[in-house]
Each structure stands twice: as C-alpha cells, then as structure tokens.
Amino acid sequence: MRRSLKVGIAVAAAVAILGPLGFFWQQSLIPGTYDMATMGYADFGGGAAVGHAHGTGGLSVDTLTGPTSGKADVAVTLTARKETNGRYTLNGTSPGPEIRAVKGQLVEVTLVNDNVGEG
C-alpha cells in the first residue's frame, strides 16, 4: 500500500474519532448564563407528578390565607418586576429570596407589583 494512502486512512480515522468527541465535549461545557425556566425537566423522584403540573387546577393563591389577627413571626415584602430582558424577578432576583420559617410560625408575605401590568 502506498504511504500516502496509509496516511490518508489514518487521518480519516482520527477525524472520525476525534470529531464527535470534540463536539460532545463542547456541548458538555457549563453555559455562560443559566435560565431556570429552560433547564432540563422536572424530576419527580420516580413518583407521580401530582400537584406539579401547571395550569391543571390546584390551589388558588388567594385561598392561602391565615389568621387575620396577631403579629407575623416572619414578615416579607416581595416586589415583582419585569426586567428589561423580559424576565420577571422578585426583589431583583430569580428565583426570589429565600424565606425561612420554622413549622408553626406565622408567615406574612406581601406581594407588590412594581411594573407588572397584568398582575
């Protein structure tokens, strides 16, 4: 076999192996930014997706009320706004800030719509 043919076969084999490896390596790199709404899929841990599907009923937020008297143990005000990039944030972050409470504490959350016209 001629030397140039052997070299050609070796180069073709190297490209056939290294090309896909390079592609998959590039696809596995961490992205520069994350969009929580488009990342992966919901993992229900092998169980049924009960109560996790959007728009299929569930509790309305206005039914989540507690006692009308007494002082809240944890009081938080969240300001919802639509940012210039079209995304919604709570207090300037997405997801919003963590709210910590212990079981049995009364939590009061006040939602203020800054520039969210549709509420």
CSV table of N, CA and C in Angstrom, one decimal:
chain,number,residue,atom,x,y,z
A,1,MET,N,0.8,-1.2,0.0
A,1,MET,CA,0.0,0.0,0.0
A,1,MET,C,0.9,1.2,0.0
A,2,ARG,N,0.5,2.2,-0.7
A,2,ARG,CA,1.3,3.4,-0.8
A,2,ARG,C,1.2,4.2,0.5
A,3,ARG,N,2.3,4.9,0.8
A,3,ARG,CA,2.4,5.6,2.1
A,3,ARG,C,1.3,6.7,2.2
A,4,SER,N,1.1,7.4,1.1
A,4,SER,CA,0.1,8.5,1.2
A,4,SER,C,-1.3,8.0,1.4
A,5,LEU,N,-1.6,6.7,1.0
A,5,LEU,CA,-2.9,6.1,1.2
A,5,LEU,C,-3.1,5.8,2.7
A,6,LYS,N,-2.0,5.2,3.3
A,6,LYS,CA,-2.0,4.9,4.7
A,6,LYS,C,-2.1,6.2,5.6
A,7,VAL,N,-1.5,7.2,5.2
A,7,VAL,CA,-1.6,8.5,5.9
A,7,VAL,C,-3.0,9.0,5.8
A,8,GLY,N,-3.6,8.9,4.7
A,8,GLY,CA,-5.0,9.4,4.5
A,8,GLY,C,-6.0,8.6,5.3
A,9,ILE,N,-5.8,7.3,5.4
A,9,ILE,CA,-6.7,6.5,6.2
A,9,ILE,C,-6.5,6.8,7.6
A,10,ALA,N,-5.3,7.0,8.1
A,10,ALA,CA,-5.0,7.4,9.5
A,10,ALA,C,-5.7,8.7,9.8
A,11,VAL,N,-5.5,9.7,8.9
A,11,VAL,CA,-6.1,11.0,9.2
A,11,VAL,C,-7.7,10.9,9.2
A,12,ALA,N,-8.2,10.1,8.3
A,12,ALA,CA,-9.7,10.0,8.3
A,12,ALA,C,-10.2,9.3,9.5
A,13,ALA,N,-9.5,8.3,10.0
A,13,ALA,CA,-9.8,7.6,11.2
A,13,ALA,C,-9.8,8.5,12.4
A,14,ALA,N,-8.7,9.3,12.5
A,14,ALA,CA,-8.5,10.3,13.6
A,14,ALA,C,-9.7,11.3,13.6
A,15,VAL,N,-10.0,11.8,12.5
A,15,VAL,CA,-11.1,12.8,12.4
A,15,VAL,C,-12.4,12.1,12.8
A,16,ALA,N,-12.6,10.9,12.3
A,16,ALA,CA,-13.9,10.2,12.6
A,16,ALA,C,-14.0,9.9,14.1
A,17,ILE,N,-12.9,9.8,14.8
A,17,ILE,CA,-13.0,9.5,16.3
A,17,ILE,C,-13.0,10.8,17.1
A,18,LEU,N,-12.1,11.7,16.7
A,18,LEU,CA,-11.9,12.9,17.5
A,18,LEU,C,-13.0,14.0,17.2
A,19,GLY,N,-13.5,14.0,16.0
A,19,GLY,CA,-14.6,14.9,15.7
A,19,GLY,C,-15.8,14.8,16.6
A,20,PRO,N,-16.4,13.7,16.7
A,20,PRO,CA,-17.5,13.5,17.7
A,20,PRO,C,-17.1,13.8,19.1
A,21,LEU,N,-16.0,13.3,19.5
A,21,LEU,CA,-15.5,13.6,20.9
A,21,LEU,C,-15.4,15.1,21.2
A,22,GLY,N,-14.9,15.8,20.2
A,22,GLY,CA,-14.8,17.3,20.4
A,22,GLY,C,-16.1,17.9,20.5
A,23,PHE,N,-17.1,17.5,19.6
A,23,PHE,CA,-18.4,18.0,19.6
A,23,PHE,C,-19.1,17.8,21.0
A,24,PHE,N,-19.0,16.6,21.5
A,24,PHE,CA,-19.7,16.3,22.8
A,24,PHE,C,-19.0,17.0,23.9
A,25,TRP,N,-17.7,17.1,23.9
A,25,TRP,CA,-17.0,17.9,24.9
A,25,TRP,C,-17.5,19.3,24.9
A,26,GLN,N,-17.6,19.9,23.7
A,26,GLN,CA,-18.0,21.3,23.7
A,26,GLN,C,-19.4,21.5,24.2
A,27,GLN,N,-20.3,20.5,23.9
A,27,GLN,CA,-21.7,20.6,24.3
A,27,GLN,C,-21.8,20.4,25.8
A,28,SER,N,-20.8,19.8,26.5
A,28,SER,CA,-20.9,19.5,27.9
A,28,SER,C,-20.4,20.6,28.8
A,29,LEU,N,-19.9,21.7,28.2
A,29,LEU,CA,-19.3,22.8,28.9
A,29,LEU,C,-20.4,23.6,29.6
A,30,ILE,N,-20.1,24.2,30.8
A,30,ILE,CA,-21.1,24.9,31.5
A,30,ILE,C,-21.4,26.2,30.7
A,31,PRO,N,-22.7,26.5,30.6
A,31,PRO,CA,-23.0,27.7,29.8
A,31,PRO,C,-22.7,29.0,30.6
A,32,GLY,N,-22.5,30.1,29.8
A,32,GLY,CA,-22.2,31.4,30.4
A,32,GLY,C,-23.3,31.9,31.3
A,33,THR,N,-24.5,31.6,31.0
A,33,THR,CA,-25.7,32.0,31.8
A,33,THR,C,-26.7,30.9,32.0
A,34,TYR,N,-27.5,30.9,33.0
A,34,TYR,CA,-28.5,29.9,33.2
A,34,TYR,C,-29.8,30.6,33.1
A,35,ASP,N,-30.8,29.9,32.5
A,35,ASP,CA,-32.2,30.3,32.5
A,35,ASP,C,-32.9,29.2,33.2
A,36,MET,N,-33.4,29.4,34.4
A,36,MET,CA,-34.0,28.4,35.2
A,36,MET,C,-35.3,27.8,34.5
A,37,ALA,N,-35.9,28.6,33.7
A,37,ALA,CA,-37.1,28.2,33.1
A,37,ALA,C,-36.9,27.2,31.9
A,38,THR,N,-35.7,27.1,31.4
A,38,THR,CA,-35.4,26.3,30.2
A,38,THR,C,-34.5,25.1,30.6
A,39,MET,N,-34.1,25.0,31.8
A,39,MET,CA,-33.1,24.0,32.2
A,39,MET,C,-33.8,22.6,32.5
A,40,GLY,N,-33.5,21.7,31.6
A,40,GLY,CA,-33.9,20.3,31.9
A,40,GLY,C,-35.3,20.0,32.0
A,41,TYR,N,-35.7,19.1,32.9
A,41,TYR,CA,-37.0,18.7,33.1
A,41,TYR,C,-37.3,18.5,34.6
A,42,ALA,N,-38.6,18.4,34.9
A,42,ALA,CA,-38.9,18.3,36.3
A,42,ALA,C,-38.7,16.8,36.7
A,43,ASP,N,-37.9,16.6,37.8
A,43,ASP,CA,-37.6,15.3,38.3
A,43,ASP,C,-38.5,15.1,39.5
A,44,PHE,N,-39.4,14.1,39.4
A,44,PHE,CA,-40.4,13.9,40.5
A,44,PHE,C,-39.9,12.7,41.4
A,45,GLY,N,-38.6,12.3,41.2
A,45,GLY,CA,-38.0,11.2,42.0
A,45,GLY,C,-38.7,9.9,41.8
A,46,GLY,N,-39.2,9.6,40.6
A,46,GLY,CA,-39.8,8.3,40.3
A,46,GLY,C,-41.2,8.2,40.7
A,47,GLY,N,-41.8,9.2,41.4
A,47,GLY,CA,-43.2,9.2,41.8
A,47,GLY,C,-44.0,9.9,40.8
A,48,ALA,N,-45.3,9.9,41.1
A,48,ALA,CA,-46.3,10.6,40.2
A,48,ALA,C,-46.1,12.1,40.3
A,49,ALA,N,-46.4,12.8,39.2
A,49,ALA,CA,-46.2,14.3,39.1
A,49,ALA,C,-47.5,14.9,39.7
A,50,VAL,N,-47.9,14.5,40.9
A,50,VAL,CA,-49.1,15.0,41.5
A,50,VAL,C,-48.9,16.5,42.0
A,51,GLY,N,-49.7,17.4,41.6
A,51,GLY,CA,-49.7,18.7,42.1
A,51,GLY,C,-48.5,19.6,41.5
A,52,HIS,N,-47.8,19.0,40.5
A,52,HIS,CA,-46.7,19.8,39.9
A,52,HIS,C,-47.0,20.3,38.5
A,53,ALA,N,-48.1,19.9,37.9
A,53,ALA,CA,-48.4,20.3,36.6
A,53,ALA,C,-49.0,21.7,36.6
A,54,HIS,N,-48.5,22.6,35.8
A,54,HIS,CA,-49.0,24.0,35.8
A,54,HIS,C,-50.3,24.0,35.0
A,55,GLY,N,-51.2,24.8,35.5
A,55,GLY,CA,-52.5,25.1,34.8
A,55,GLY,C,-53.5,24.0,34.9
A,56,THR,N,-53.3,23.0,35.8
A,56,THR,CA,-54.2,21.9,35.9
A,56,THR,C,-55.0,21.9,37.2
A,57,GLY,N,-55.3,23.1,37.7
A,57,GLY,CA,-56.1,23.2,38.9
A,57,GLY,C,-55.2,23.5,40.1
A,58,GLY,N,-55.4,22.9,41.2
A,58,GLY,CA,-54.6,23.1,42.4
A,58,GLY,C,-55.2,24.2,43.2
A,59,LEU,N,-54.4,24.8,44.1
A,59,LEU,CA,-54.9,25.9,45.0
A,59,LEU,C,-54.7,27.3,44.3
A,60,SER,N,-55.7,28.1,44.5
A,60,SER,CA,-55.5,29.5,44.1
A,60,SER,C,-54.8,30.2,45.2
A,61,VAL,N,-53.9,31.1,44.8
A,61,VAL,CA,-53.1,31.9,45.8
A,61,VAL,C,-54.0,32.7,46.7
A,62,ASP,N,-55.1,33.2,46.2
A,62,ASP,CA,-56.0,34.0,47.1
A,62,ASP,C,-56.6,33.2,48.2
A,63,THR,N,-56.6,31.8,48.1
A,63,THR,CA,-57.1,31.0,49.2
A,63,THR,C,-56.1,30.7,50.3
A,64,LEU,N,-54.9,31.1,50.1
A,64,LEU,CA,-53.8,30.8,51.1
A,64,LEU,C,-53.8,32.0,52.1
A,65,THR,N,-54.7,31.9,53.0
A,65,THR,CA,-54.8,33.0,54.0
A,65,THR,C,-54.7,32.3,55.4
A,66,GLY,N,-54.2,33.1,56.3
A,66,GLY,CA,-54.1,32.5,57.6
A,66,GLY,C,-54.9,33.4,58.6
A,67,PRO,N,-54.5,33.4,59.8
A,67,PRO,CA,-55.2,34.2,60.9
A,67,PRO,C,-55.2,35.6,60.5
A,68,THR,N,-56.3,36.3,60.8
A,68,THR,CA,-56.4,37.7,60.5
A,68,THR,C,-56.0,38.6,61.7
A,69,SER,N,-55.6,38.0,62.8
A,69,SER,CA,-55.2,38.7,63.9
A,69,SER,C,-53.8,38.2,64.4
A,70,GLY,N,-53.1,39.0,65.1
A,70,GLY,CA,-51.8,38.5,65.6
A,70,GLY,C,-50.7,39.0,64.7
A,71,LYS,N,-49.5,39.1,65.3
A,71,LYS,CA,-48.3,39.6,64.6
A,71,LYS,C,-47.6,38.4,64.0
A,72,ALA,N,-47.2,38.6,62.7
A,72,ALA,CA,-46.5,37.6,62.0
A,72,ALA,C,-45.1,37.4,62.6
A,73,ASP,N,-44.7,36.1,62.7
A,73,ASP,CA,-43.4,35.8,63.1
A,73,ASP,C,-42.3,36.1,62.1
A,74,VAL,N,-42.7,35.9,60.8
A,74,VAL,CA,-41.8,36.2,59.7
A,74,VAL,C,-42.6,37.1,58.7
A,75,ALA,N,-42.2,38.3,58.5
A,75,ALA,CA,-42.9,39.2,57.5
A,75,ALA,C,-42.0,39.5,56.4
A,76,VAL,N,-42.4,39.3,55.1
A,76,VAL,CA,-41.6,39.6,54.0
A,76,VAL,C,-42.4,40.3,52.9
A,77,THR,N,-41.8,41.3,52.3
A,77,THR,CA,-42.4,42.0,51.2
A,77,THR,C,-41.6,41.7,49.9
A,78,LEU,N,-42.3,41.1,48.9
A,78,LEU,CA,-41.7,40.8,47.7
A,78,LEU,C,-42.2,41.8,46.6
A,79,THR,N,-41.3,42.3,45.9
A,79,THR,CA,-41.6,43.2,44.8
A,79,THR,C,-41.4,42.6,43.5
A,80,ALA,N,-42.5,42.3,42.7
A,80,ALA,CA,-42.4,41.7,41.4
A,80,ALA,C,-42.2,42.8,40.3
A,81,ARG,N,-41.2,42.5,39.5
A,81,ARG,CA,-41.0,43.5,38.4
A,81,ARG,C,-40.5,42.7,37.1
A,82,LYS,N,-40.9,43.3,36.0
A,82,LYS,CA,-40.5,42.8,34.7
A,82,LYS,C,-39.2,43.5,34.3
A,83,GLU,N,-38.1,42.8,34.2
A,83,GLU,CA,-36.8,43.4,33.8
A,83,GLU,C,-36.8,43.8,32.4
A,84,THR,N,-35.7,44.5,32.0
A,84,THR,CA,-35.6,45.0,30.6
A,84,THR,C,-35.4,43.8,29.7
A,85,ASN,N,-34.9,42.6,30.2
A,85,ASN,CA,-34.6,41.5,29.3
A,85,ASN,C,-35.9,40.6,29.2
A,86,GLY,N,-37.0,41.1,29.7
A,86,GLY,CA,-38.3,40.4,29.6
A,86,GLY,C,-38.6,39.3,30.7
A,87,ARG,N,-37.6,39.1,31.6
A,87,ARG,CA,-37.8,38.2,32.6
A,87,ARG,C,-38.4,38.8,33.9
A,88,TYR,N,-39.1,38.0,34.7
A,88,TYR,CA,-39.7,38.5,35.9
A,88,TYR,C,-38.8,38.2,37.1
A,89,THR,N,-38.7,39.1,38.0
A,89,THR,CA,-37.9,38.9,39.2
A,89,THR,C,-38.7,39.2,40.5
A,90,LEU,N,-38.3,38.7,41.6
A,90,LEU,CA,-38.8,39.1,42.9
A,90,LEU,C,-37.7,39.7,43.7
A,91,ASN,N,-37.8,41.0,44.0
A,91,ASN,CA,-36.8,41.7,44.7
A,91,ASN,C,-35.5,41.7,43.9
A,92,GLY,N,-35.6,41.7,42.6
A,92,GLY,CA,-34.4,41.8,41.7
A,92,GLY,C,-33.7,40.5,41.4
A,93,THR,N,-34.2,39.4,41.9
A,93,THR,CA,-33.6,38.1,41.7
A,93,THR,C,-34.6,37.1,41.2
A,94,SER,N,-34.1,36.1,40.5
A,94,SER,CA,-34.9,35.0,40.1
A,94,SER,C,-34.1,33.7,40.3
A,95,PRO,N,-34.5,32.8,41.1
A,95,PRO,CA,-35.7,32.9,41.9
A,95,PRO,C,-35.6,33.9,43.0
A,96,GLY,N,-36.7,34.2,43.6
A,96,GLY,CA,-36.7,35.3,44.6
A,96,GLY,C,-36.0,34.9,45.8
A,97,PRO,N,-35.9,35.8,46.8
A,97,PRO,CA,-35.2,35.5,48.0
A,97,PRO,C,-35.8,34.3,48.8
A,98,GLU,N,-34.9,33.7,49.6
A,98,GLU,CA,-35.3,32.6,50.4
A,98,GLU,C,-36.1,33.2,51.6
A,99,ILE,N,-37.2,32.5,51.9
A,99,ILE,CA,-38.0,32.8,53.1
A,99,ILE,C,-37.8,31.7,54.1
A,100,ARG,N,-37.3,32.0,55.2
A,100,ARG,CA,-37.0,31.0,56.3
A,100,ARG,C,-38.0,31.1,57.4
A,101,ALA,N,-38.7,30.0,57.7
A,101,ALA,CA,-39.6,29.9,58.9
A,101,ALA,C,-39.6,28.5,59.5
A,102,VAL,N,-39.9,28.5,60.7
A,102,VAL,CA,-40.0,27.2,61.4
A,102,VAL,C,-41.5,26.8,61.4
A,103,LYS,N,-41.7,25.5,61.4
A,103,LYS,CA,-43.0,24.9,61.4
A,103,LYS,C,-43.8,25.5,62.6
A,104,GLY,N,-45.0,26.0,62.3
A,104,GLY,CA,-45.8,26.6,63.3
A,104,GLY,C,-45.7,28.1,63.4
A,105,GLN,N,-44.7,28.7,62.7
A,105,GLN,CA,-44.6,30.2,62.7
A,105,GLN,C,-45.6,30.8,61.7
A,106,LEU,N,-46.1,32.0,62.0
A,106,LEU,CA,-47.0,32.7,61.1
A,106,LEU,C,-46.2,33.5,60.1
A,107,VAL,N,-46.4,33.2,58.9
A,107,VAL,CA,-45.6,33.9,57.8
A,107,VAL,C,-46.5,34.8,57.1
A,108,GLU,N,-46.1,36.1,56.9
A,108,GLU,CA,-46.9,37.1,56.2
A,108,GLU,C,-46.0,37.5,55.0
A,109,VAL,N,-46.6,37.3,53.8
A,109,VAL,CA,-45.9,37.7,52.5
A,109,VAL,C,-46.7,38.7,51.8
A,110,THR,N,-46.2,39.9,51.6
A,110,THR,CA,-46.9,41.0,50.9
A,110,THR,C,-46.2,41.0,49.5
A,111,LEU,N,-47.0,40.9,48.4
A,111,LEU,CA,-46.6,41.0,47.1
A,111,LEU,C,-46.9,42.3,46.5
A,112,VAL,N,-45.9,43.0,46.0
A,112,VAL,CA,-46.1,44.4,45.4
A,112,VAL,C,-45.7,44.2,43.9
A,113,ASN,N,-46.7,44.6,43.0
A,113,ASN,CA,-46.3,44.6,41.6
A,113,ASN,C,-45.8,46.0,41.2
A,114,ASP,N,-44.5,45.9,40.9
A,114,ASP,CA,-43.8,47.2,40.5
A,114,ASP,C,-44.2,47.7,39.1
A,115,ASN,N,-44.0,46.9,38.1
A,115,ASN,CA,-44.3,47.2,36.8
A,115,ASN,C,-44.9,46.1,36.0
A,116,VAL,N,-45.6,45.2,36.7
A,116,VAL,CA,-46.2,44.0,36.1
A,116,VAL,C,-47.7,44.4,35.9
A,117,GLY,N,-48.0,44.8,34.7
A,117,GLY,CA,-49.3,45.3,34.4
A,117,GLY,C,-50.4,44.3,34.5
A,118,GLU,N,-50.1,43.1,34.1
A,118,GLU,CA,-51.2,42.1,34.2
A,118,GLU,C,-51.3,41.4,35.6
A,119,GLY,N,-50.6,41.9,36.5
A,119,GLY,CA,-50.7,41.4,37.9
A,119,GLY,C,-50.0,40.1,38.1
